[in-house]
mmCIF file of C-alpha atoms and ligand atoms in Angstrom:
data_model
loop_
_atom_site.group_PDB
_atom_site.id
_atom_site.type_symbol
_atom_site.label_atom_id
_atom_site.label_comp_id
_atom_site.label_asym_id
_atom_site.label_seq_id
_atom_site.Cartn_x
_atom_site.Cartn_y
_atom_site.Cartn_z
ATOM 1 C CA MET S 157 10.055 -13.236 -17.550
ATOM 2 C CA THR S 158 11.828 -10.993 -19.859
ATOM 3 C CA SER S 159 14.815 -8.778 -18.676
ATOM 4 C CA THR S 160 14.626 -5.698 -20.835
ATOM 5 C CA ALA S 161 17.231 -3.543 -19.117
ATOM 6 C CA SER S 162 20.800 -4.414 -18.565
ATOM 7 C CA ARG S 163 20.556 -4.362 -14.853
ATOM 8 C CA LEU S 164 17.283 -5.971 -14.014
ATOM 9 C CA ARG S 165 17.169 -9.638 -13.039
ATOM 10 C CA GLY S 166 14.008 -11.433 -12.757
ATOM 11 C CA PHE S 167 13.348 -14.345 -10.282
ATOM 12 C CA THR S 168 10.227 -16.588 -9.505
ATOM 13 C CA SER S 169 11.872 -18.877 -7.174
ATOM 14 C CA ILE S 170 12.620 -18.175 -3.569
ATOM 15 C CA SER S 171 15.870 -20.217 -3.287
ATOM 16 C CA ASP S 172 17.325 -18.470 -6.590
ATOM 17 C CA LEU S 173 16.459 -15.214 -5.344
ATOM 18 C CA ARG S 174 18.143 -15.966 -1.851
ATOM 19 C CA THR S 175 21.244 -17.081 -3.787
ATOM 20 C CA ALA S 176 21.490 -13.829 -5.688
ATOM 21 C CA LEU S 177 20.924 -11.848 -2.639
ATOM 22 C CA ALA S 178 23.460 -13.607 -0.571
ATOM 23 C CA ALA S 179 26.127 -12.983 -3.409
ATOM 24 C CA ALA S 180 25.279 -9.343 -3.127
ATOM 25 C CA ARG S 181 25.383 -9.067 0.665
ATOM 26 C CA SER S 182 28.845 -10.741 0.811
ATOM 27 C CA LYS S 183 29.914 -7.722 -1.085
ATOM 28 C CA ARG S 184 28.391 -5.638 1.743
ATOM 29 C CA LYS S 185 25.687 -4.389 -0.534
ATOM 30 C CA SER S 186 22.644 -2.921 1.217
ATOM 31 C CA VAL S 187 19.235 -3.905 -0.067
ATOM 32 C CA ALA S 188 15.799 -2.034 -0.244
ATOM 33 C CA LEU S 189 12.603 -3.755 -0.960
ATOM 34 C CA VAL S 190 9.536 -2.610 -2.559
ATOM 35 C CA PRO S 191 6.586 -4.776 -2.030
ATOM 36 C CA THR S 192 3.772 -4.453 -4.665
ATOM 37 C CA MET S 193 0.902 -6.372 -6.157
ATOM 38 C CA GLY S 194 2.051 -5.130 -9.634
ATOM 39 C CA ALA S 195 -0.145 -3.060 -12.077
ATOM 40 C CA LEU S 196 2.350 -0.412 -11.555
ATOM 41 C CA HIS S 197 1.700 3.107 -11.713
ATOM 42 C CA GLU S 198 3.805 6.523 -11.089
ATOM 43 C CA GLY S 199 3.031 6.127 -7.318
ATOM 44 C CA HIS S 200 4.910 2.594 -7.287
ATOM 45 C CA LEU S 201 7.921 4.025 -9.570
ATOM 46 C CA ARG S 202 8.580 6.829 -6.815
ATOM 47 C CA LEU S 203 8.982 3.977 -4.223
ATOM 48 C CA ILE S 204 11.481 2.841 -6.524
ATOM 49 C CA ASP S 205 13.252 6.152 -6.515
ATOM 50 C CA ARG S 206 13.065 6.172 -2.794
ATOM 51 C CA ALA S 207 14.597 2.735 -2.425
ATOM 52 C CA ARG S 208 17.160 3.693 -4.846
ATOM 53 C CA GLU S 209 18.287 6.581 -2.681
ATOM 54 C CA ALA S 210 18.241 4.276 0.418
ATOM 55 C CA ALA S 211 20.083 1.127 -0.755
ATOM 56 C CA ASP S 212 22.687 -0.345 -3.235
ATOM 57 C CA ILE S 213 20.305 -2.946 -4.612
ATOM 58 C CA VAL S 214 16.594 -2.447 -5.234
ATOM 59 C CA VAL S 215 14.375 -5.485 -5.039
ATOM 60 C CA MET S 216 10.773 -5.017 -6.259
ATOM 61 C CA SER S 217 8.260 -7.820 -5.580
ATOM 62 C CA ILE S 218 5.143 -8.315 -7.468
ATOM 63 C CA PHE S 219 2.644 -10.854 -6.027
ATOM 64 C CA VAL S 220 -1.200 -10.533 -5.808
ATOM 65 C CA ASN S 221 -1.523 -11.914 -2.427
ATOM 66 C CA PRO S 222 -4.823 -14.093 -2.216
ATOM 67 C CA LEU S 223 -4.535 -14.038 1.649
ATOM 68 C CA GLN S 224 -5.489 -10.130 1.713
ATOM 69 C CA PHE S 225 -8.659 -10.334 -0.320
ATOM 70 C CA GLY S 226 -11.878 -11.080 1.205
ATOM 71 C CA ALA S 227 -14.713 -13.392 -0.430
ATOM 72 C CA GLY S 228 -16.421 -11.247 -3.048
ATOM 73 C CA GLU S 229 -13.460 -8.811 -3.452
ATOM 74 C CA ASP S 230 -11.538 -8.274 -6.600
ATOM 75 C CA PHE S 231 -8.745 -10.959 -6.381
ATOM 76 C CA SER S 232 -9.427 -12.645 -9.583
ATOM 77 C CA LYS S 233 -10.157 -9.304 -11.381
ATOM 78 C CA TYR S 234 -7.127 -7.456 -9.851
ATOM 79 C CA PRO S 235 -5.016 -6.055 -12.811
ATOM 80 C CA ARG S 236 -2.236 -8.386 -13.912
ATOM 81 C CA ASP S 237 0.383 -7.440 -16.362
ATOM 82 C CA LEU S 238 3.773 -8.773 -15.628
ATOM 83 C CA ALA S 239 5.309 -7.886 -19.054
ATOM 84 C CA ALA S 240 4.382 -4.217 -18.774
ATOM 85 C CA ASP S 241 5.415 -4.166 -15.124
ATOM 86 C CA THR S 242 8.894 -5.769 -15.937
ATOM 87 C CA GLN S 243 9.478 -3.044 -18.474
ATOM 88 C CA LEU S 244 8.539 -0.492 -16.159
ATOM 89 C CA ALA S 245 10.636 -1.673 -13.146
ATOM 90 C CA ALA S 246 13.604 -2.205 -15.518
ATOM 91 C CA ASP S 247 13.245 1.462 -17.053
ATOM 92 C CA ARG S 248 13.065 2.867 -13.515
ATOM 93 C CA GLY S 249 16.294 1.038 -12.307
ATOM 94 C CA VAL S 250 15.002 -1.922 -10.325
ATOM 95 C CA ASP S 251 17.917 -4.400 -9.968
ATOM 96 C CA ILE S 252 15.867 -7.462 -8.896
ATOM 97 C CA LEU S 253 12.278 -8.409 -9.639
ATOM 98 C CA PHE S 254 10.874 -11.200 -7.727
ATOM 99 C CA ALA S 255 7.555 -12.469 -9.147
ATOM 100 C CA PRO S 256 6.686 -15.789 -7.568
ATOM 101 C CA ASP S 257 3.497 -17.653 -8.373
ATOM 102 C CA ARG S 258 0.978 -18.662 -5.751
ATOM 103 C CA LYS S 259 2.602 -22.326 -5.314
ATOM 104 C CA GLU S 260 6.054 -20.699 -4.707
ATOM 105 C CA MET S 261 4.686 -18.309 -2.090
ATOM 106 C CA TYR S 262 1.988 -20.572 -0.315
ATOM 107 C CA PRO S 263 2.710 -24.208 -1.422
ATOM 108 C CA GLU S 264 0.300 -25.136 1.130
ATOM 109 C CA GLU S 265 -2.435 -23.073 2.904
ATOM 110 C CA PRO S 266 -0.550 -21.361 5.614
ATOM 111 C CA LEU S 267 -1.099 -22.625 9.326
ATOM 112 C CA ILE S 268 0.744 -19.777 10.836
ATOM 113 C CA THR S 269 -0.432 -16.192 10.030
ATOM 114 C CA VAL S 270 0.546 -12.719 11.599
ATOM 115 C CA HIS S 271 -2.430 -11.365 13.575
ATOM 116 C CA SER S 272 -2.795 -7.577 13.066
ATOM 117 C CA GLY S 273 -4.386 -6.765 16.604
ATOM 118 C CA HIS S 274 -6.619 -3.978 17.181
ATOM 119 C CA ILE S 275 -4.885 -1.462 15.019
ATOM 120 C CA GLY S 276 -5.641 -3.890 12.050
ATOM 121 C CA GLU S 277 -9.299 -4.353 13.108
ATOM 122 C CA VAL S 278 -10.729 -0.880 12.883
ATOM 123 C CA TRP S 279 -11.575 1.206 9.652
ATOM 124 C CA GLU S 280 -9.959 -0.946 6.754
ATOM 125 C CA GLY S 281 -9.953 -4.041 9.069
ATOM 126 C CA GLU S 282 -13.394 -3.644 9.881
ATOM 127 C CA SER S 283 -14.709 -3.378 6.297
ATOM 128 C CA ARG S 284 -12.236 -6.088 4.979
ATOM 129 C CA PRO S 285 -12.132 -8.661 7.860
ATOM 130 C CA GLY S 286 -8.847 -10.533 7.629
ATOM 131 C CA HIS S 287 -7.413 -8.004 5.227
ATOM 132 C CA PHE S 288 -4.334 -6.922 7.340
ATOM 133 C CA GLU S 289 -3.477 -10.339 8.635
ATOM 134 C CA GLY S 290 -3.222 -11.351 4.768
ATOM 135 C CA VAL S 291 -0.927 -8.363 4.527
ATOM 136 C CA LEU S 292 1.118 -8.809 7.414
ATOM 137 C CA THR S 293 1.670 -12.585 6.562
ATOM 138 C CA VAL S 294 2.779 -12.013 3.179
ATOM 139 C CA VAL S 295 4.962 -8.807 4.156
ATOM 140 C CA ALA S 296 6.524 -10.891 7.030
ATOM 141 C CA LYS S 297 7.332 -13.694 4.468
ATOM 142 C CA LEU S 298 8.829 -11.211 1.753
ATOM 143 C CA PHE S 299 10.859 -9.667 4.716
ATOM 144 C CA ASN S 300 12.186 -13.157 5.584
ATOM 145 C CA ILE S 301 13.017 -14.063 1.962
ATOM 146 C CA VAL S 302 14.642 -10.862 1.006
ATOM 147 C CA GLU S 303 15.950 -9.828 4.459
ATOM 148 C CA PRO S 304 16.147 -6.125 3.374
ATOM 149 C CA ASP S 305 17.981 -3.399 5.113
ATOM 150 C CA THR S 306 14.985 -0.981 4.157
ATOM 151 C CA ALA S 307 11.512 -1.521 2.926
ATOM 152 C CA VAL S 308 9.404 1.213 1.186
ATOM 153 C CA PHE S 309 5.684 1.650 1.465
ATOM 154 C CA GLY S 310 3.260 4.326 0.142
ATOM 155 C CA GLN S 311 1.508 6.616 2.486
ATOM 156 C CA LYS S 312 -1.565 6.227 0.697
ATOM 157 C CA ASP S 313 -2.013 2.822 2.323
ATOM 158 C CA LEU S 314 -1.721 4.758 5.787
ATOM 159 C CA GLN S 315 -3.364 1.836 7.768
ATOM 160 C CA GLN S 316 -1.164 -0.645 6.166
ATOM 161 C CA LEU S 317 1.954 1.387 6.861
ATOM 162 C CA ALA S 318 0.861 1.680 10.722
ATOM 163 C CA VAL S 319 0.377 -2.154 10.812
ATOM 164 C CA VAL S 320 3.660 -2.810 9.084
ATOM 165 C CA ARG S 321 5.428 -0.523 11.334
ATOM 166 C CA ALA S 322 3.769 -2.071 14.427
ATOM 167 C CA MET S 323 4.775 -5.680 13.212
ATOM 168 C CA VAL S 324 8.477 -4.605 12.654
ATOM 169 C CA ARG S 325 8.517 -3.083 16.146
ATOM 170 C CA ASP S 326 6.704 -5.955 18.064
ATOM 171 C CA LEU S 327 8.402 -8.729 16.049
ATOM 172 C CA ALA S 328 11.943 -7.028 15.960
ATOM 173 C CA PHE S 329 12.287 -7.113 12.359
ATOM 174 C CA PRO S 330 15.815 -5.473 11.753
ATOM 175 C CA ILE S 331 14.335 -3.459 8.981
ATOM 176 C CA GLU S 332 13.851 0.348 8.619
ATOM 177 C CA ILE S 333 10.444 1.350 7.200
ATOM 178 C CA ILE S 334 10.180 4.310 4.727
ATOM 179 C CA ALA S 335 7.015 5.958 3.986
ATOM 180 C CA GLU S 336 6.753 7.803 0.637
ATOM 181 C CA PRO S 337 4.086 10.291 0.076
ATOM 182 C CA THR S 338 1.061 9.781 -1.962
ATOM 183 C CA VAL S 339 1.318 10.638 -5.648
ATOM 184 C CA ARG S 340 -1.901 12.168 -7.326
ATOM 185 C CA ASP S 341 -3.345 12.878 -10.657
ATOM 186 C CA GLU S 342 -3.809 16.568 -11.795
ATOM 187 C CA ASP S 343 -7.517 16.218 -10.685
ATOM 188 C CA GLY S 344 -6.322 15.253 -7.060
ATOM 189 C CA LEU S 345 -7.152 11.637 -7.329
ATOM 190 C CA ALA S 346 -4.610 9.458 -5.611
ATOM 191 C CA LEU S 347 -3.030 7.049 -7.823
ATOM 192 C CA SER S 348 -4.125 3.574 -7.199
ATOM 193 C CA SER S 349 -4.141 0.385 -9.471
ATOM 194 C CA ARG S 350 -7.975 0.173 -8.749
ATOM 195 C CA ASN S 351 -8.487 3.749 -10.661
ATOM 196 C CA ARG S 352 -8.459 1.694 -13.877
ATOM 197 C CA TYR S 353 -11.974 0.330 -13.086
ATOM 198 C CA LEU S 354 -13.507 3.642 -13.111
ATOM 199 C CA SER S 355 -15.770 4.931 -15.620
ATOM 200 C CA PRO S 356 -15.455 8.889 -16.342
ATOM 201 C CA GLU S 357 -18.682 9.266 -14.272
ATOM 202 C CA ASP S 358 -17.374 7.264 -11.409
ATOM 203 C CA ARG S 359 -13.990 9.131 -11.619
ATOM 204 C CA ALA S 360 -15.894 12.398 -11.268
ATOM 205 C CA ALA S 361 -17.416 11.143 -8.136
ATOM 206 C CA ALA S 362 -14.330 9.600 -6.818
ATOM 207 C CA ARG S 363 -12.602 13.087 -7.046
ATOM 208 C CA THR S 364 -14.892 14.250 -4.127
ATOM 209 C CA LEU S 365 -12.835 12.020 -1.644
ATOM 210 C CA PRO S 366 -9.607 14.108 -1.925
ATOM 211 C CA ARG S 367 -11.743 17.228 -2.055
ATOM 212 C CA ALA S 368 -13.455 16.131 1.044
ATOM 213 C CA LEU S 369 -10.068 15.312 2.945
ATOM 214 C CA SER S 370 -8.729 18.735 1.661
ATOM 215 C CA THR S 371 -11.736 20.361 3.024
ATOM 216 C CA MET S 372 -11.145 18.815 6.461
ATOM 217 C CA LEU S 373 -7.358 19.777 6.400
ATOM 218 C CA GLU S 374 -8.686 23.373 5.539
ATOM 219 C CA ARG S 375 -11.132 23.298 8.516
ATOM 220 C CA PHE S 376 -8.309 22.234 10.762
ATOM 221 C CA ASN S 377 -6.064 24.853 9.475
ATOM 222 C CA THR S 378 -8.675 27.614 9.725
ATOM 223 C CA GLY S 379 -8.852 26.738 13.679
ATOM 224 C CA THR S 380 -11.375 24.042 13.907
ATOM 225 C CA PRO S 381 -10.007 21.477 16.218
ATOM 226 C CA ALA S 382 -13.203 19.461 17.013
ATOM 227 C CA ALA S 383 -12.985 16.259 15.014
ATOM 228 C CA ALA S 384 -16.842 16.005 14.628
ATOM 229 C CA ALA S 385 -16.873 19.364 12.915
ATOM 230 C CA ILE S 386 -13.885 18.553 10.705
ATOM 231 C CA GLU S 387 -15.715 15.466 9.573
ATOM 232 C CA SER S 388 -19.124 17.004 9.173
ATOM 233 C CA ALA S 389 -17.284 19.254 6.662
ATOM 234 C CA GLY S 390 -15.733 16.593 4.895
ATOM 235 C CA ARG S 391 -19.079 14.616 4.560
ATOM 236 C CA ASP S 392 -20.869 17.736 3.087
ATOM 237 C CA VAL S 393 -18.475 17.404 0.297
ATOM 238 C CA LEU S 394 -19.013 13.695 -0.096
ATOM 239 C CA ASP S 395 -22.850 14.404 -0.284
ATOM 240 C CA THR S 396 -22.281 16.375 -3.373
ATOM 241 C CA ALA S 397 -21.387 13.176 -5.460
ATOM 242 C CA LYS S 398 -23.766 10.926 -7.036
ATOM 243 C CA ASN S 399 -23.093 7.206 -7.155
ATOM 244 C CA LEU S 400 -20.794 7.333 -4.096
ATOM 245 C CA THR S 401 -21.103 5.578 -0.700
ATOM 246 C CA CYS S 402 -18.954 6.705 2.289
ATOM 247 C CA ASP S 403 -17.610 3.685 3.980
ATOM 248 C CA TYR S 404 -15.916 5.812 6.619
ATOM 249 C CA LEU S 405 -14.500 9.314 7.111
ATOM 250 C CA ALA S 406 -12.533 10.167 10.282
ATOM 251 C CA VAL S 407 -9.781 11.740 12.048
ATOM 252 C CA ILE S 408 -7.541 9.760 13.682
ATOM 253 C CA ASP S 409 -4.135 9.259 15.341
ATOM 254 C CA PRO S 410 -1.993 7.710 12.459
ATOM 255 C CA VAL S 411 0.201 5.604 14.872
ATOM 256 C CA ASN S 412 -2.796 3.540 16.545
ATOM 257 C CA PHE S 413 -5.742 4.444 14.426
ATOM 258 C CA GLN S 414 -7.822 5.559 17.136
ATOM 259 C CA SER S 415 -10.332 8.279 16.375
ATOM 260 C CA VAL S 416 -9.675 11.634 18.202
ATOM 261 C CA GLU S 417 -11.943 14.083 19.474
ATOM 262 C CA THR S 418 -9.620 17.046 19.171
ATOM 263 C CA ALA S 419 -7.287 17.262 16.116
ATOM 264 C CA VAL S 420 -3.536 18.312 16.531
ATOM 265 C CA ALA S 421 -0.908 18.682 13.907
ATOM 266 C CA GLY S 422 0.135 15.060 12.864
ATOM 267 C CA CYS S 423 -3.363 13.580 13.012
ATOM 268 C CA ALA S 424 -4.749 12.306 9.828
ATOM 269 C CA ALA S 425 -8.100 12.388 8.052
ATOM 270 C CA ILE S 426 -8.763 9.040 6.621
ATOM 271 C CA GLY S 427 -11.614 7.999 4.146
ATOM 272 C CA ALA S 428 -13.029 5.213 2.136
ATOM 273 C CA VAL S 429 -15.654 5.350 -0.413
ATOM 274 C CA ARG S 430 -17.418 2.998 -2.922
ATOM 275 C CA VAL S 431 -18.204 4.269 -6.298
ATOM 276 C CA GLY S 432 -20.069 1.854 -8.490
ATOM 277 C CA LYS S 433 -18.210 -1.379 -7.828
ATOM 278 C CA THR S 434 -14.880 0.147 -6.908
ATOM 279 C CA ARG S 435 -13.843 0.955 -3.386
ATOM 280 C CA LEU S 436 -11.159 3.708 -2.853
ATOM 281 C CA ILE S 437 -9.099 4.937 0.190
ATOM 282 C CA ASP S 438 -7.343 8.035 0.764
ATOM 283 C CA ASN S 439 -5.894 10.139 3.506
ATOM 284 C CA ILE S 440 -4.344 13.446 4.427
ATOM 285 C CA ILE S 441 -2.000 14.372 7.244
ATOM 286 C CA PHE S 442 -2.621 17.536 9.387
ATOM 287 C CA THR S 443 0.372 19.806 9.215
HETATM 288 O O1 PAF I 663 0.241 -2.409 -0.903
HETATM 289 C C1 PAF I 663 0.153 -3.319 -1.429
HETATM 290 O O2 PAF I 663 0.475 -3.410 -2.827
HETATM 291 C C2 PAF I 663 0.057 -4.840 -0.699
HETATM 292 O O3 PAF I 663 -0.910 -4.643 0.403
HETATM 293 C C3 PAF I 663 1.511 -5.432 -0.247
HETATM 294 C C4 PAF I 663 2.108 -4.529 0.788
HETATM 295 C C5 PAF I 663 2.298 -5.588 -1.424
HETATM 296 C C6 PAF I 663 1.235 -6.814 0.337
HETATM 297 O O4 PAF I 663 0.501 -7.639 -0.492
#
């Protein structure tokens, strides 16, 4: 791995990383972790900025975690460009980049994994069985390797944020979880590493997801608390798109991810759609 800015140090080995972090900790430096799968975009870079505010040392991990991809999902196709990611991380002020290979993270198929419970079995969990177990297992392992004081996650993956928070609470990880708001392109589409799969026609269709969510927020703000009516308004917007299939669109409580019948401030509208071969998720919090 190249180290292009003076500050960035790259590690691929768990033990080398631990040695470097032990030295930093002995100087009473606080550590923030930004876990990623690479293919960095502005959304990830904002997580770095937030981590920078929270701690003395910013560690970013890049690891495309095979455990969180199901059979037939895009694990082998998932965009990987470590050289470009290293440059972006260095330019944005990451101190330590941890980019292990699969053998380093999983020398053997793990016997012990972290079960996500009910909260990880609905919505994304139902569409992608085992996904959150894979996410929690790698996040728990990264937490144990890095031992950060803080970890920063994007709000775009709202259910991931909820399962990680639940794990931290239930397994007593001494780590503060910070959520960073979703970053959007000018056309409203939430930034995602998977957006690069979209053709111009796909992208036009994909834009109806944030429009549907905004319509749902609008309905709530103009005095419709019934979740069914809010959801139906969102579906009408999605129905205008060609080449788009709705996986789910719902109003939920963002702590336990249960659907609600009556929306209140703090609830979230969540949605997942397939456009061509690409699956996209997004959400909006009701304020
Ligand atoms: O959000 C992601 O990029 C991944 O799910 C994470 C948290 C890095 C775990 O692999």
